[in-house]
Short mmCIF file of C-alpha atoms and ligand atoms in Angstrom, two decimals:
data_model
loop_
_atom_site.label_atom_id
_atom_site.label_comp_id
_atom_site.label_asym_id
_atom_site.label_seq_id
_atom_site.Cartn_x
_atom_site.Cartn_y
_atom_site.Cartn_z
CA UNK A 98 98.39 56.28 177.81
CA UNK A 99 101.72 57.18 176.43
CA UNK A 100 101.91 58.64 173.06
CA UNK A 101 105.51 58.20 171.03
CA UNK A 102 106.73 57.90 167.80
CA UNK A 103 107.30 54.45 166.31
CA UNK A 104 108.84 54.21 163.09
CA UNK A 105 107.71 51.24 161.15
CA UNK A 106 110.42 50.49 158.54
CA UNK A 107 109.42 48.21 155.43
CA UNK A 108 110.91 45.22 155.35
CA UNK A 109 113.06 45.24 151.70
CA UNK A 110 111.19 42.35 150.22
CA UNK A 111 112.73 39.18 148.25
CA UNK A 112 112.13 40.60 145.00
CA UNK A 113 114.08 43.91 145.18
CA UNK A 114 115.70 44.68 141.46
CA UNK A 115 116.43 47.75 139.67
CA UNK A 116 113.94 47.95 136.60
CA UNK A 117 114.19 51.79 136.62
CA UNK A 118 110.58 52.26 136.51
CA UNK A 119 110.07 55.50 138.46
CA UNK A 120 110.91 58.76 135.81
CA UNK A 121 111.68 61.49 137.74
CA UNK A 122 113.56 59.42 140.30
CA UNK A 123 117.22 59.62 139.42
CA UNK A 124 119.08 56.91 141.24
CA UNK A 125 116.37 54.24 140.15
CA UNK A 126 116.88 55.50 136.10
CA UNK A 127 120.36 55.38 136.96
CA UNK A 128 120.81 52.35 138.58
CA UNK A 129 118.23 50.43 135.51
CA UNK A 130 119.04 46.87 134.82
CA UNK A 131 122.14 47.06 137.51
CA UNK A 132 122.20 43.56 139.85
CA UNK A 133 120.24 44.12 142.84
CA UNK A 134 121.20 41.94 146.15
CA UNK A 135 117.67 41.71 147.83
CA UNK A 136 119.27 39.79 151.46
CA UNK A 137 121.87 42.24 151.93
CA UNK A 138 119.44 45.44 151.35
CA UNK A 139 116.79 43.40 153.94
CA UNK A 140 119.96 42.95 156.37
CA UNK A 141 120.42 46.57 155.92
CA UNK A 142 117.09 47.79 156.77
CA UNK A 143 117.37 45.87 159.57
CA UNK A 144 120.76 46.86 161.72
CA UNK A 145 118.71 50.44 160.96
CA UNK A 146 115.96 49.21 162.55
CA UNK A 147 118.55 47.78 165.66
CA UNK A 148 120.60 50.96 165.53
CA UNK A 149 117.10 52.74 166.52
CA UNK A 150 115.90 50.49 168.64
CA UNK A 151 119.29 50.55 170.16
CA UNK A 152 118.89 54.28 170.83
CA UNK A 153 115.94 53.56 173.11
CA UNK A 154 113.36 54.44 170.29
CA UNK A 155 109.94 51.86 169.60
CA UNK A 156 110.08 50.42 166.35
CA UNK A 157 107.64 48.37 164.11
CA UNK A 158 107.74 47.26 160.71
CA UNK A 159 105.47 46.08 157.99
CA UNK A 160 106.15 43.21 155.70
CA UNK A 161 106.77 43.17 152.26
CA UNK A 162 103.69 42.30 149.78
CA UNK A 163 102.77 39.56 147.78
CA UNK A 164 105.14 39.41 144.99
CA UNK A 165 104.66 39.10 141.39
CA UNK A 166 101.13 40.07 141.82
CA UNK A 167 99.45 37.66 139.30
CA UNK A 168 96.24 39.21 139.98
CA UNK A 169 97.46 42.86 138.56
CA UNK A 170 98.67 41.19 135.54
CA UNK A 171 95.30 39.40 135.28
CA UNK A 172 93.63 42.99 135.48
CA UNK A 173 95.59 43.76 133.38
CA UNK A 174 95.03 41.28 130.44
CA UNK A 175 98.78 40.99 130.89
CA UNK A 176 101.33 37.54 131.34
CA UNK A 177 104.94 37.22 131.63
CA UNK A 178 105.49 37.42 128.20
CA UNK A 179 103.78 41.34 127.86
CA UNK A 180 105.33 44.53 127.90
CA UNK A 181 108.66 43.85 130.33
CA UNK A 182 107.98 47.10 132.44
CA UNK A 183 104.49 45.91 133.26
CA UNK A 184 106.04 42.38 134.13
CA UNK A 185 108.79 44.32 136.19
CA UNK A 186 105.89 46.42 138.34
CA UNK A 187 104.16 43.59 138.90
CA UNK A 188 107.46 42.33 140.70
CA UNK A 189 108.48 45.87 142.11
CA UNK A 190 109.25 45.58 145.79
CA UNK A 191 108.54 49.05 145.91
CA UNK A 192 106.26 48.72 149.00
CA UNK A 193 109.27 48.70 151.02
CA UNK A 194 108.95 52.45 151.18
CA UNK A 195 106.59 52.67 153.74
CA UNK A 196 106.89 56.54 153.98
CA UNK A 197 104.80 55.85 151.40
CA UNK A 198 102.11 53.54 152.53
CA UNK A 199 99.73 55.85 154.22
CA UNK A 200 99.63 59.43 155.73
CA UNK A 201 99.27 59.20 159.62
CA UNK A 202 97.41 62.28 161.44
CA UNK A 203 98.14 61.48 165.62
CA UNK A 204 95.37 61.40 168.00
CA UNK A 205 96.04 65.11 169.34
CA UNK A 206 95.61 66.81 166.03
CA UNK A 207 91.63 65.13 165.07
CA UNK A 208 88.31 65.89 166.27
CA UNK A 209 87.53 62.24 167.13
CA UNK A 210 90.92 61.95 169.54
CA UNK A 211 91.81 58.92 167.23
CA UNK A 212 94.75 58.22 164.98
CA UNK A 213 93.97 58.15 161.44
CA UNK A 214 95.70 56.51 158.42
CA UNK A 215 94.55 56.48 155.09
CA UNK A 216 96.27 54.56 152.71
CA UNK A 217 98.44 56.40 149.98
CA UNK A 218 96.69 55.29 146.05
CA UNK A 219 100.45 56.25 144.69
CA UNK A 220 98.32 56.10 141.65
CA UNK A 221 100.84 58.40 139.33
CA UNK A 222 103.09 55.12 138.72
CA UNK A 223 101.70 52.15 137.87
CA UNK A 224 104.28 50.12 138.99
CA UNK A 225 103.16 51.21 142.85
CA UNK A 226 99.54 52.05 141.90
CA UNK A 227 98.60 48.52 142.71
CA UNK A 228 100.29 48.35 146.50
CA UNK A 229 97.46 50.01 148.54
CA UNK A 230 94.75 47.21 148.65
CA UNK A 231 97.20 44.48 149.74
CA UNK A 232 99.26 47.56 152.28
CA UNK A 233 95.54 48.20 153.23
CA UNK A 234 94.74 45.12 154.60
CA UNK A 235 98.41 44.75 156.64
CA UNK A 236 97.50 48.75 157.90
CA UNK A 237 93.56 47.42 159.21
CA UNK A 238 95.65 44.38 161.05
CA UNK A 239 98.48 46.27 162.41
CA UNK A 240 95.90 49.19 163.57
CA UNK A 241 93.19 47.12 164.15
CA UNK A 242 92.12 48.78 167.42
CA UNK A 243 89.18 50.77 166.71
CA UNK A 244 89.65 52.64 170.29
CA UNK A 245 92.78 54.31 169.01
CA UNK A 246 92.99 53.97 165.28
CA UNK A 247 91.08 54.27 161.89
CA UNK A 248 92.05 53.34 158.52
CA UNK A 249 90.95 55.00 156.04
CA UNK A 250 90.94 53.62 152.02
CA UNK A 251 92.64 55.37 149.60
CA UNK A 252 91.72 58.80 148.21
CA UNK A 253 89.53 58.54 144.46
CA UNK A 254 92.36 57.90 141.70
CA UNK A 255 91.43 61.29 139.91
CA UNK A 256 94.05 62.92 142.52
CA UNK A 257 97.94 61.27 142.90
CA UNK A 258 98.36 60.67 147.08
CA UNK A 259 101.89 59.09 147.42
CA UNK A 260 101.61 59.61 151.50
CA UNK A 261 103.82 60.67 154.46
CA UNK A 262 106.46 60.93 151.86
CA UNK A 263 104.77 64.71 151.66
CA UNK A 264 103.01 64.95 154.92
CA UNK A 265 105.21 67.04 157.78
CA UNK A 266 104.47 67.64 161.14
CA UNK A 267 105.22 70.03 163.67
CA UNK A 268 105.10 70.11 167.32
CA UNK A 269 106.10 71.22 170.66
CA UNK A 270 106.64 67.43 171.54
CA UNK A 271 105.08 64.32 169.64
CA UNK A 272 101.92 63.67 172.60
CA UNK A 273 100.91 67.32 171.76
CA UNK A 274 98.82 68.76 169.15
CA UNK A 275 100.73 69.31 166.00
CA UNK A 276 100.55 71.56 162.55
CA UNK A 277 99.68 68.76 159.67
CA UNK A 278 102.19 70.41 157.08
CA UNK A 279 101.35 68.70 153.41
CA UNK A 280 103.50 69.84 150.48
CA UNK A 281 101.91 68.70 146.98
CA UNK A 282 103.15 69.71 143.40
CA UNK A 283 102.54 71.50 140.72
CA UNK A 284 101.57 69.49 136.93
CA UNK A 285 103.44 70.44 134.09
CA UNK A 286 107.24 70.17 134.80
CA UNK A 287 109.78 68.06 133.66
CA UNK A 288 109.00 65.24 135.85
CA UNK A 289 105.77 64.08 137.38
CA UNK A 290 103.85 66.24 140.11
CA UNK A 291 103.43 63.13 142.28
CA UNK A 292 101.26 64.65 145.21
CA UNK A 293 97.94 66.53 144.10
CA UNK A 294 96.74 69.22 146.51
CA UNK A 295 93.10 68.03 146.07
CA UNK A 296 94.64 64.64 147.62
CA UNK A 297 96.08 66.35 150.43
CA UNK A 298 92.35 68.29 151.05
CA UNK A 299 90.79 65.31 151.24
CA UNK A 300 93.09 63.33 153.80
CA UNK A 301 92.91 66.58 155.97
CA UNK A 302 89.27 66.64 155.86
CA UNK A 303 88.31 63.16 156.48
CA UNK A 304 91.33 63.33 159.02
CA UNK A 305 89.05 65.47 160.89
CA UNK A 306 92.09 68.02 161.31
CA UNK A 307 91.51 71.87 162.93
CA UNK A 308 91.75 74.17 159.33
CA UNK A 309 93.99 76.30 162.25
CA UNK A 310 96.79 73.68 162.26
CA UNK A 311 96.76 72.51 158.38
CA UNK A 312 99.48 74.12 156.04
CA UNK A 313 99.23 73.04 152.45
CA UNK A 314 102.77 73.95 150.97
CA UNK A 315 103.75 74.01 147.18
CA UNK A 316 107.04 71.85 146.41
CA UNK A 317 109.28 73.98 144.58
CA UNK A 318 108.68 73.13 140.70
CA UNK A 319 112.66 73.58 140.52
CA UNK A 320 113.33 70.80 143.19
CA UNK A 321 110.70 68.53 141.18
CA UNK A 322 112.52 69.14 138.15
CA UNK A 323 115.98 68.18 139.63
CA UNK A 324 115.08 64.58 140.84
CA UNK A 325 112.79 65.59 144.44
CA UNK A 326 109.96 63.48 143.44
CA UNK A 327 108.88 63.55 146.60
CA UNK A 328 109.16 66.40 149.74
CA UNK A 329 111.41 63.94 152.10
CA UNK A 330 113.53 64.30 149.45
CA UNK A 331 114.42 67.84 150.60
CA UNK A 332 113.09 68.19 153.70
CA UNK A 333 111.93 66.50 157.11
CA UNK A 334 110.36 67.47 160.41
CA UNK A 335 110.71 66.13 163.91
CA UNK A 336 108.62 67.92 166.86
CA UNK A 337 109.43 71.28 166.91
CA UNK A 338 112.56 71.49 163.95
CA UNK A 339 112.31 71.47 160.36
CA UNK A 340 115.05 70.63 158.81
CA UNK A 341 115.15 71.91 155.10
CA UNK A 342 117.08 72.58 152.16
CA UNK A 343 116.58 76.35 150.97
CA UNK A 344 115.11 75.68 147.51
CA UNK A 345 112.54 73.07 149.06
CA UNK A 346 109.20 75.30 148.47
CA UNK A 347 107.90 77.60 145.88
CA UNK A 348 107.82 80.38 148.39
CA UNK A 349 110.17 78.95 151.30
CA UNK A 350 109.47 82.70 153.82
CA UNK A 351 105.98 83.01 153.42
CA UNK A 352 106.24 78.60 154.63
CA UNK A 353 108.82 79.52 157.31
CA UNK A 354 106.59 82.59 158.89
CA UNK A 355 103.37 80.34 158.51
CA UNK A 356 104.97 77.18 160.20
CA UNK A 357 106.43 79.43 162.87
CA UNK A 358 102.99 81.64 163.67
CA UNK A 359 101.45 77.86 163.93
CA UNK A 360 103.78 76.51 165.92
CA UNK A 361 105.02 78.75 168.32
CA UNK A 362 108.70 77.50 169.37
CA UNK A 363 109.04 76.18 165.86
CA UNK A 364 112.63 76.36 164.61
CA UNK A 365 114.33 76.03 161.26
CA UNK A 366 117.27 75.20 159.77
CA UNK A 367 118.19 75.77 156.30
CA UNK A 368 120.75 74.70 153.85
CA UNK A 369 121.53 77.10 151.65
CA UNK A 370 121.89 76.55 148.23
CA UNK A 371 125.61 78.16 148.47
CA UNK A 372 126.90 75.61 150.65
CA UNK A 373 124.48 71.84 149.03
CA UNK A 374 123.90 72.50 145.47
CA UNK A 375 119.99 70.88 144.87
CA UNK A 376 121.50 68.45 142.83
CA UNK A 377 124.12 67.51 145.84
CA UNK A 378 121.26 67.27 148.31
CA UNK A 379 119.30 64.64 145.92
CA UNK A 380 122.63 62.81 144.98
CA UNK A 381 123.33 62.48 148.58
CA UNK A 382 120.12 61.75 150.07
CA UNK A 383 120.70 64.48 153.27
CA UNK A 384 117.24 65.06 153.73
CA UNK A 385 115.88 61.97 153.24
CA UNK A 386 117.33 61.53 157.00
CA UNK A 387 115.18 60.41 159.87
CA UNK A 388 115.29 62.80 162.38
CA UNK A 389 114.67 61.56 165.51
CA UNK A 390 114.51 62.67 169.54
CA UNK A 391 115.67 59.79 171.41
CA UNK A 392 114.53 59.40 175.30
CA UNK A 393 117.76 61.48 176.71
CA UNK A 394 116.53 64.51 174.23
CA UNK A 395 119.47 65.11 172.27
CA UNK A 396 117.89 65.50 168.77
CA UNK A 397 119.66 63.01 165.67
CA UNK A 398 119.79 63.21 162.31
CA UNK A 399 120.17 59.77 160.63
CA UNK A 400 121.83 59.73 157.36
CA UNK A 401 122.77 57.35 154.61
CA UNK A 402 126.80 57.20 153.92
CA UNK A 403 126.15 58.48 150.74
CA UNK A 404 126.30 61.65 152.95
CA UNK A 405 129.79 61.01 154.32
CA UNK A 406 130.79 60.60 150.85
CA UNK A 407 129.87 63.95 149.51
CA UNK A 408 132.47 66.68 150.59
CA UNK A 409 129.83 69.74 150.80
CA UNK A 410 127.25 67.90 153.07
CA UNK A 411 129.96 66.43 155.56
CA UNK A 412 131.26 69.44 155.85
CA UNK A 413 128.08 71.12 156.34
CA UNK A 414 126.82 68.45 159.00
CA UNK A 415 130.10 69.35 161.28
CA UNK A 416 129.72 72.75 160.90
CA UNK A 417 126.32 72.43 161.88
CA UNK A 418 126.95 70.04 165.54
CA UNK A 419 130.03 72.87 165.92
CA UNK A 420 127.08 75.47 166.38
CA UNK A 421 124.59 75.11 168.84
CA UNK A 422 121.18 74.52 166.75
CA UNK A 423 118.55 71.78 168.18
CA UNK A 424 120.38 68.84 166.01
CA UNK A 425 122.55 67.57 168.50
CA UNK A 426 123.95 64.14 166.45
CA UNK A 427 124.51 62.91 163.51
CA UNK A 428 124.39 59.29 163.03
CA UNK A 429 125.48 57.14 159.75
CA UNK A 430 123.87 54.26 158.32
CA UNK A 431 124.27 51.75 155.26
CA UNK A 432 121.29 51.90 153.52
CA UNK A 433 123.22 51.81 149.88
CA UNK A 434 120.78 48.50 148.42
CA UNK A 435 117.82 50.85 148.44
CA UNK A 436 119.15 54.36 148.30
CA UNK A 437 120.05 52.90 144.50
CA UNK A 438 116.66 53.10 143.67
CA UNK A 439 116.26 56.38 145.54
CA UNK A 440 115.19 55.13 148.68
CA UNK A 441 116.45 56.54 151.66
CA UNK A 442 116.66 55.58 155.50
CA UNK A 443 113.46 58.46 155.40
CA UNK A 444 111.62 56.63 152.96
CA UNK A 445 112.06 53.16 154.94
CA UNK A 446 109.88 54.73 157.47
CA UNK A 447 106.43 55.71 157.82
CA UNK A 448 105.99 57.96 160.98
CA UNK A 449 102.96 56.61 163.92
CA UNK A 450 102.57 58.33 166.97
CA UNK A 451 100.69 55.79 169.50
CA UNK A 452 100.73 54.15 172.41
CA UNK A 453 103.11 50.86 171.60
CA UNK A 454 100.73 48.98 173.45
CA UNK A 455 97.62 49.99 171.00
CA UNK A 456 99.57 48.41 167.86
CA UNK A 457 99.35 44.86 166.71
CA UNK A 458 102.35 42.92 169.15
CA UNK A 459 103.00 41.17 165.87
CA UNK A 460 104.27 44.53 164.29
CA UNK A 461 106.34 45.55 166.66
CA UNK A 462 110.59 44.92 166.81
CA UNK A 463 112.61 43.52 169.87
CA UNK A 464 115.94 42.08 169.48
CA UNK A 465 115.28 38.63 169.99
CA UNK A 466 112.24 39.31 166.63
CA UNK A 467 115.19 40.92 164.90
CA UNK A 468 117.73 37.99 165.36
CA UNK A 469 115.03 35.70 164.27
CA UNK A 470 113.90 37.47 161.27
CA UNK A 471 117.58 37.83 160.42
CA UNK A 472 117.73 34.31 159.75
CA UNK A 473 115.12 33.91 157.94
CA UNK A 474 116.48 36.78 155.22
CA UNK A 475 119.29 34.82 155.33
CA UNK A 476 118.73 31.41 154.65
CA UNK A 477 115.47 32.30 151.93
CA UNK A 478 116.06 35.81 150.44
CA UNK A 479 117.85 35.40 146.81
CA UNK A 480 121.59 36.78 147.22
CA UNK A 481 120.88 38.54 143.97
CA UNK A 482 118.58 39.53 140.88
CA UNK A 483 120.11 40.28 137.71
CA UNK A 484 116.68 41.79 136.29
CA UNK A 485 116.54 39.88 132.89
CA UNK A 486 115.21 36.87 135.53
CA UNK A 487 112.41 39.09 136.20
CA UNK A 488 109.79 37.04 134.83
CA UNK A 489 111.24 33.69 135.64
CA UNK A 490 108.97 31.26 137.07
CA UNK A 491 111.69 29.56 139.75
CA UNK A 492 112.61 33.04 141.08
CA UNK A 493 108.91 34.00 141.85
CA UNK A 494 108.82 30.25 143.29
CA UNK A 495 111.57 31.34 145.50
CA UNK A 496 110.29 34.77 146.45
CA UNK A 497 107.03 33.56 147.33
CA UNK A 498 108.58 30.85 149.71
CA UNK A 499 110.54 33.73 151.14
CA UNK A 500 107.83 35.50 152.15
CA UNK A 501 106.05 32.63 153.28
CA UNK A 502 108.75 31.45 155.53
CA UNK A 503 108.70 35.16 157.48
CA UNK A 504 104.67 35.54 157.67
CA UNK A 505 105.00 32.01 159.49
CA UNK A 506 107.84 33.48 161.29
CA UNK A 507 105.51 35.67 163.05
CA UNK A 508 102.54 34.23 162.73
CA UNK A 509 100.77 36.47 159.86
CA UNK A 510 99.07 34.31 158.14
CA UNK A 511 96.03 36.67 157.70
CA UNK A 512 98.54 38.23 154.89
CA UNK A 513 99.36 35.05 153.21
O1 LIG B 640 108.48 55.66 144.32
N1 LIG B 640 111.45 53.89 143.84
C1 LIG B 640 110.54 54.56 144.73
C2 LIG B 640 111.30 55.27 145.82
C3 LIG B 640 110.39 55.80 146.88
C4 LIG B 640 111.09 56.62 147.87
N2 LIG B 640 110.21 57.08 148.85
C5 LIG B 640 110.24 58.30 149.44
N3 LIG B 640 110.90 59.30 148.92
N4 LIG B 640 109.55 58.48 150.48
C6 LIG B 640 109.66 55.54 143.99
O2 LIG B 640 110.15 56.21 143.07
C7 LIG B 640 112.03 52.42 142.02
C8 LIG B 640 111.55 51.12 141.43
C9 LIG B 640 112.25 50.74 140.16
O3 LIG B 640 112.66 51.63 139.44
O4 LIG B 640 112.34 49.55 139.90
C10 LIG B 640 110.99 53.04 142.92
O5 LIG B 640 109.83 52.77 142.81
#
């Protein structure tokens, strides 16, 4: 059995808009009530999902979810004419963030020798607190071998769990065991702490994870307060590198000298605050970068062009491939529809190592799946919403035949 990473993107959904419903995260408040252009932003994720596919890397996605969901408004004792940000979550296509969707612990780090994946509640904002039973039920089909996988439900809603988003993990190489780094934060800032510690306890335990490789990490309250609402935000992993800006954690040597004593071999490179501000790393999205080893070894960093943009972090990204640290390349991609609502080519991705041949086939990318699905964004995704149609009974007509038109596409009906 071979063990590799596959990254399975989200598939930006037909109702992507810009309601600016997630405080804390500055590019969604910013971008509030701005026109949103949900086929280009699905054509986007995709040529990412090409680009690493093209590098000789498995990829898999997961499909967007059932969208407006009538039956949280019903809970809700809520219709289309209630409260417009309750209307507007009910629509989110927030779901697209799969970093989000569940927190994955490989086969080589549990007692059982299984992969587990328990779903993230991402109860701290309601617009997302109602994705995980309708994300569950695509996780049980895409994982539904019990010989390799188990799916766990989501932690009790007394503690926020918002997923890989804030789950790192280091190793010498991706089939090996690995140190299950979680970073949660602390209540009481500016912004909300959207990852509780007691969360993170409980995924580890019922992971079945060795106490020995388990690092829980406190975000830096700072980095919370500038616009990190989650850890990707400023910071990602990949085997044996993490990649990390300086003001990341509360206590960033005391993490460093942990994660290295765990990890033997474990390197790390910093960006000083001197050279990114905080504020330029969250503007720019550098960390929210998927760092990848592709087959030849060379490590890549993937980041959006907001990077390119930004005069400090281009600069820093060539000084760093002029020196000789384990990031060999740095690749670019066009992620712009969802980095508006702070969503980065990071947070597209949620992170399974497993044998390809142990997932779903139906959840899995090839070219000739890619050109396919293509077309279908094309011809049925809505070019744009301007959000004041959020509400409007053709456009959830027309979403709902979008989605209908891909789960026939490849034959996921299950999820209708
Ligand atoms: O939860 N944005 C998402 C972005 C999630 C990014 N994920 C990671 N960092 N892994 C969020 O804040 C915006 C929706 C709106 O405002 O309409 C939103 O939900």
């Amino acid at each position: 059995m071979t063990l590799v990473e596959i990254n399975f993107d989200g598939l930006v959904g037909p109702s992507h808009n810009y309601a600016g419903l997630s405080l804390g995260n500055l590019a969604a408040t910013k971008n509030a009530g701005g026109i949103s252009y949900p086929r280009a932003a699905a054509l986007q994720g995709i040529a990412k999902m090409r680009g690493n596919m093209g590098a000789g890397l498995a990829q898999g996605f997961l499909l967007p979810l059932p969208r407006p969901d009538v039956k949280w408004l019903e809970a809700l004792s809520a219709d289309e004419s209630t409260d417009p940000a309750l209307v507007a979550g009910a629509w989110s296509a927030s779901s697209m963030w799969t970093a989000n969707a569940a927190t994955v612990s490989p086969a080589p780090d549990t007692a059982d020798g299984t992969c587990h994946l328990s779903v993230a509640n991402l109860v701290t904002m309601p617009h997302r607190s109602h994705e995980w039973p309708d994300t569950l039920a695509q996780l049980r089909l895409a994982f539904a071998n019990r010989d390799h996988f188990i799916v766990h439900g989501p932690v009790p809603p007394c503690f926020g769990d918002e997923g890989a988003a804030n789950h790192m993990r280091l190793t010498p190489s991706h089939g090996e065991p690995g140190l299950e780094v979680f970073v949660y934060g602390r209540t009481g800032g500016r912004f909300p702490a959207r990852q509780h510690v007691e969360a993170s306890r409980i995924v580890a335990r019922r992971h079945g994870l060795d106490p020995a490789r388990v690092l829980m990490v406190e975000q830096n309250p700072d980095a919370i307060a500038a616009g990190a609402f989650h850890n990707d935000v400023v910071a990602v992993a990949n085997e044996g590198v993490l990649f990390t800006h300086e003001l990341a954690f509360a206590n960033p040597v005391e993490t460093y000298d942990a994660i290295r004593a765990r990890c033997p071999g474990a390197q790390v490179v910093e960006v000083p605050a001197s050279a990114v501000s905080l504020a330029e790393a969250i503007s720019s999205y550098l960390f929210n970068a998927q760092l990848l080893t592709p087959p030849d070894g060379e490590m890549t960093l993937v980041v959006p062009s907001e990077c390119q943009d930004s005069e400090p972090v281009w600069s820093w990204l060539q000084q760093m491939l002029a020196g000789n640290g384990p990031i060999r390349h740095v690749k670019v991609v066009d992620v712009r529809q969802s980095m508006a609502n702070g969503g980065g080519p990071a947070c597209l991705r949620l992170r399974v190592v497993a044998d390809p041949a142990s997932v779903d086939p139906r959840f899995m990318l090839d070219d000739a799946k890619a050109d396919a699905m293509e077309k279908v964004v094309a011809e049925y995704w809505p070019e744009q919403i301007d959000p004041a149609d959020i509400g409007s009974e053709s456009l959830a007509s027309t979403i709902r035949t979008a989605r209908s038109q891909m789960l026939a596409l490849l034959a996921l009906s299950e999820l209708a």
